[in-house]
Structures are given as C-alpha cells and as structure tokens.
Amino acid sequence: MGAGLSGLVAADLLTRAHLNVLVLEARDRVGGRTHSVRMPAETSAWTDLGGAWTRPHHTEARRLAEELGVARFAQYVEGDGLLDLGPRGVERLAEPSPMTGAARFYDGAQAMSHQLAARLPAGSIVLNAPATAIEVAADGVEVRVQRSIQACETFSARAVIVTLPPRLVAGTLNFQPDLSPQFRQTLLDMPTWMGHASKVFVRYREAFWRDQGLSGFALSGRGPLEEIHDVSSPDGQLVALFGFLSGGPYWRNQTLEQRQQAVIEQLVRLFGPQALTFLTYHEMDWVQEKYTSTAEDAAVPLADFQYGHQAFEEPAFGGRVFWAGTETSAVDGGMLEGAVRSGKRAAYLVQATLMD
Ligand SMILES: Cc1cc2nc3c(=O)[nH]c(=O)nc-3n(C[C@H](O)[C@H](O)[C@H](O)COP(=O)(O)OP(=O)(O)OC[C@H]3O[C@@H](n4cnc5c(N)ncnc54)[C@H](O)[C@@H]3O)c2cc1C
C-alpha cells in the first residue's frame, strides 16, 4: 500500500520473486515524497520539490539508481558558504561545504519510482486509490479503498505491506482487529520526515553568486529561508537558488506575495543586489499534502528523531501485515536510503513468511 519509493522497491522485488503484487496508491502519481518537475517547464532540467540528494553513504539508494539507469551529478560546492545569524551580519564560511559529496539526479529523484513502476507488470499499480481500512483474517487481508462517499472497493490479498508515514497509518487507517494502544502511540510519536517542510525556488538568468566565489549554500537564523542551496542544473537550463522556509505558522500565515517579497529581500541581503532581478518564484508546501503530512507534522520536530522500531522488523497480525516506509528504517530513516532499505526488508520478510 503506497507507491512511494519504499512501496515500489518492495513491489519490484516481490514481482521478481514471482508473487502477484498490487500497489494501491492514494495520489494520481507514483513517487510519494519524491516529486520532480521540469523547471522551466519547456526544458529538460528537472528539479525536486521533495527528496533530492543522496550522500556517499546512501549505498542502497545509489545502487538502485545505478541499476535503474538514473544518473546522478555532484552538487555544486565551489566557493564559500554564508552564515546569516543576526547582529553580526552576513559572514562567509570558508570551510568545505557540508554538501560536499551530495549528489542529485539529472532526471530528479522521482525517476527511480517511475522506472520501478515501468518494469512492474501492467495493471500492478492502482492510482487514486486511498486505502481507509485493513481487515485481517486467518488466511489473508481485505483492504478497503474509498475513492468517494459512494465509491468503496475491497481488495483481497494474502498479505499487505503498509508503507504510509507512521502518523498516517495511525490516523487514517482503520485496523480490524485494532492496533495495540502502545503501537498506535509509537506511530503517532514518529514525526513524518520533512512533513513540515516548504521548499522555495527562485530562478535567475545567471548564477551571479558563483562569480562572487559563493557556492549558494547559506544558513540563516533570520529567515524566511533557513537553509539555502544552489539547485541549478548542470547544463545551465535551470539557474536557481532554493531554500527551506523557516518552520512554524508565521510565514505560512503570510500571503504568497508577502513571502516572496521577504525571500527576495533575504537573497539580496545575502547575495547582493543582483538577487532582486529574478525570473520566477515557486513554492511547494508539504504540510498541505494530506497523503504525506498530518496536522501534527506542521510543527518543526524538536530534535533529531531516531527512526525505526523493533516492531517494524517483524510481521504483524500473524504474518498478514508488514511495515515499510522510510520512517520504519533504523538506518537512514527519513532519507531515500531508508525508504529503499525498508522496502527491501519488507519484501524479504513477506517472501520468508508466505513461501514458508
Ligand atoms: C521536502 C522534502 C525534502 C527531502 N529531501 C531529501 C533529500 O534531499 N534526501 C533524502 O534522502 N531524502 C529526502 N527527503 C525524504 C525522501 O523524499 C523520503 O525518505 C522518501 O521519498 C520516502 O519514501 P517512502 O516510500 O518511505 O514514503 P512516501 O514517499 O511518503 O510514500 C508513501 C506513499 O503512500 C501513499 N499514501 C498515503 N496515504 C495512502 C493511503 N491511505 N492509501 C494508499 N496510499 C497512500 C502516498 O501518496 C505515498 O505515495 C525529503 C522529503 C521531502 C518532503
């Protein structure tokens, strides 16, 4: 259940193990928290509104991308970063960029999901199919999908892999029999990684910051953007800075025009007057995405959360329900890497259980 990266990795492995697989996906597209768009629309420059980078230690995600022919390129890290923390003004950071070693994908991170989906047998993915309930019986499961008040469908299977973010599992799926109160609480306590994030993109004609010996990377305590990166495409079709909007309700409660003005003022403060002459301004707010975030996810998580839990490592409900999704991975939980690892783990557990 869920055609994000973890669900598609699991579906791919199980299909190759000769099991019949059906992936139910609530959205009208695959990829979940990866969503890559052409920017500008008429070019072949892809940019990521969701997950984007892998790091050298993300070995499973990188191996998968290579196998699927999804090529990556190194993040631009030449030059100094900037620190914008308040009274001391803007400072240059001469040390190597924290983005050294990070890479993005030419066709965007969603390309991995598209490639996995393309190699599944026709009809394996049902889009626009939001699951609302899982009923477990001795010999299998029934998954209810509610497309509208009138349109309810039931799908039967020997087992189901649930890949939704844990808070959505607890908050939107009705289990028969019910989840234990302790496990439900564990799920509710697990923030949806990046569920609070809003990405802002500002396109320019030229990467003028590079001419000033700046990498485009900046950390800011003043906002509105708290972390800024150069997301230009290597072929120069896209020249852009992107930043995460500071969390919390303040900026969300402003109008688009107010946010845009404040962002451009910040970029002028950091990168100089050339930042005033931008081409286009874009936003993607994941808090608004009901198939990713819950109301609790709008708040910025207080500390780095340790994802994964022993309960995800085992089949549930007598071997009828399995867990995947990046938050269920103890290794790189939250990342693309965690999604790939969790999908593989769930697929191997399903095989071991059903083929026993
Ligand atoms: C803004 C942002 C920036 C990020 N940056 C990075 C990065 O740079 N590097 C990195 O490694 N990771 C990053 N991530 C995280 C990365 O995108 C995720 O780890 C990964 O995409 C998660 O995949 P998943 O399959 O576990 O979950 P998801 O992609 O969330 O997949 C779950 C799927 O379930 C579907 N679904 C939800 N409810 C239902 C339902 N009721 N019935 C059926 N289907 C349902 C959803 O639509 C979705 O397709 C970022 C994420 C965001 C949002």
Coordinates of C-alpha atoms and ligand atoms in Angstrom, one line a residue, residues 1-7 24-27 29 31-34 49-54 58 129-132 163-165 168 172-173 193-195 197 199 244 286 291-292 325-327 334-337 339 342, ligand 1:
M1 CA 0.0 0.0 0.0
G2 CA 1.6 3.3 -1.2
A3 CA 3.6 3.8 -4.4
G4 CA 6.4 5.8 -2.9
L5 CA 9.9 4.6 -3.3
S6 CA 9.7 2.0 -0.5
G7 CA 6.4 0.5 -1.8
L24 CA -2.7 0.8 -4.1
E25 CA -1.7 4.5 -4.3
A26 CA -3.9 7.4 -3.0
R27 CA -2.3 10.0 -5.2
R29 CA 1.1 9.7 -9.4
G31 CA 6.8 8.7 -6.1
G32 CA 5.2 10.0 -2.9
R33 CA 7.6 12.4 -1.2
T34 CA 9.7 12.5 -4.4
L49 CA 10.0 19.6 -5.0
G50 CA 10.6 16.8 -2.4
G51 CA 13.5 14.4 -1.8
A52 CA 16.6 15.3 -3.9
W53 CA 20.1 14.4 -2.6
T54 CA 21.9 11.2 -1.8
H58 CA 23.5 6.1 0.9
A129 CA -6.9 4.6 -4.5
P130 CA -6.8 5.8 -0.9
A131 CA -7.0 2.9 1.5
T132 CA -9.1 3.5 4.6
T163 CA 4.3 2.0 3.5
L164 CA 2.4 5.1 4.7
P165 CA 4.2 7.6 7.0
L168 CA -1.0 8.4 8.6
T172 CA -6.2 7.3 8.7
L173 CA -6.3 3.5 8.6
W193 CA 10.2 13.2 7.9
M194 CA 10.1 16.6 6.1
G195 CA 6.3 16.7 6.7
A197 CA 8.9 21.4 5.0
K199 CA 10.6 24.4 -0.4
F244 CA 13.6 25.7 3.1
W286 CA 4.4 19.6 2.1
Y291 CA -1.1 11.9 1.8
T292 CA 2.1 12.9 3.5
G325 CA 8.4 3.3 4.6
T326 CA 11.4 5.4 5.4
E327 CA 10.5 6.1 9.0
G334 CA 13.7 9.7 6.8
M335 CA 16.0 9.5 3.8
L336 CA 15.6 8.0 0.3
E337 CA 18.1 5.4 1.6
A339 CA 12.9 4.1 2.0
S342 CA 12.7 -0.6 4.4
Ligands
LIG1 C1 10.8 18.5 1.1 C2 11.5 17.2 1.2 C3 12.8 17.1 1.0 C4 13.5 15.9 1.2 N1 14.9 15.9 0.9 C5 15.5 14.7 0.9 C6 16.9 14.6 0.5 O1 17.4 15.6 0.0 N2 17.5 13.4 0.5 C7 16.8 12.2 1.0 O2 17.4 11.2 1.1 N3 15.5 12.3 1.4 C8 14.8 13.5 1.3 N4 13.5 13.5 1.6 C9 12.9 12.3 2.1 C10 12.5 11.3 1.0 O3 11.8 12.0 0.0 C11 11.7 10.2 1.6 O4 12.5 9.5 2.5 C12 11.2 9.1 0.6 O5 10.7 9.7 -0.6 C13 10.1 8.4 1.4 O6 9.6 7.3 0.6 P1 8.5 6.3 1.2 O7 8.1 5.4 0.2 O8 9.1 5.8 2.5 O9 7.3 7.3 1.7 P2 6.4 8.2 0.8 O10 7.1 8.7 -0.4 O11 5.7 9.1 1.7 O12 5.3 7.1 0.2 C14 4.1 6.8 0.8 C15 3.1 6.6 -0.3 O13 1.8 6.3 0.3 C16 0.8 7.0 -0.3 N5 -0.4 7.0 0.6 C17 -0.6 7.8 1.6 N6 -1.8 7.5 2.2 C18 -2.3 6.5 1.5 C19 -3.5 5.7 1.6 N7 -4.4 5.9 2.5 N8 -3.7 4.7 0.7 C20 -2.8 4.5 -0.3 N9 -1.7 5.2 -0.4 C21 -1.4 6.2 0.4 C22 1.4 8.3 -0.6 O14 0.7 9.0 -1.5 C23 2.8 7.9 -1.0 O15 2.9 7.7 -2.4 C24 12.8 14.7 1.5 C25 11.4 14.8 1.6 C26 10.8 16.0 1.5 C27 9.3 16.0 1.6

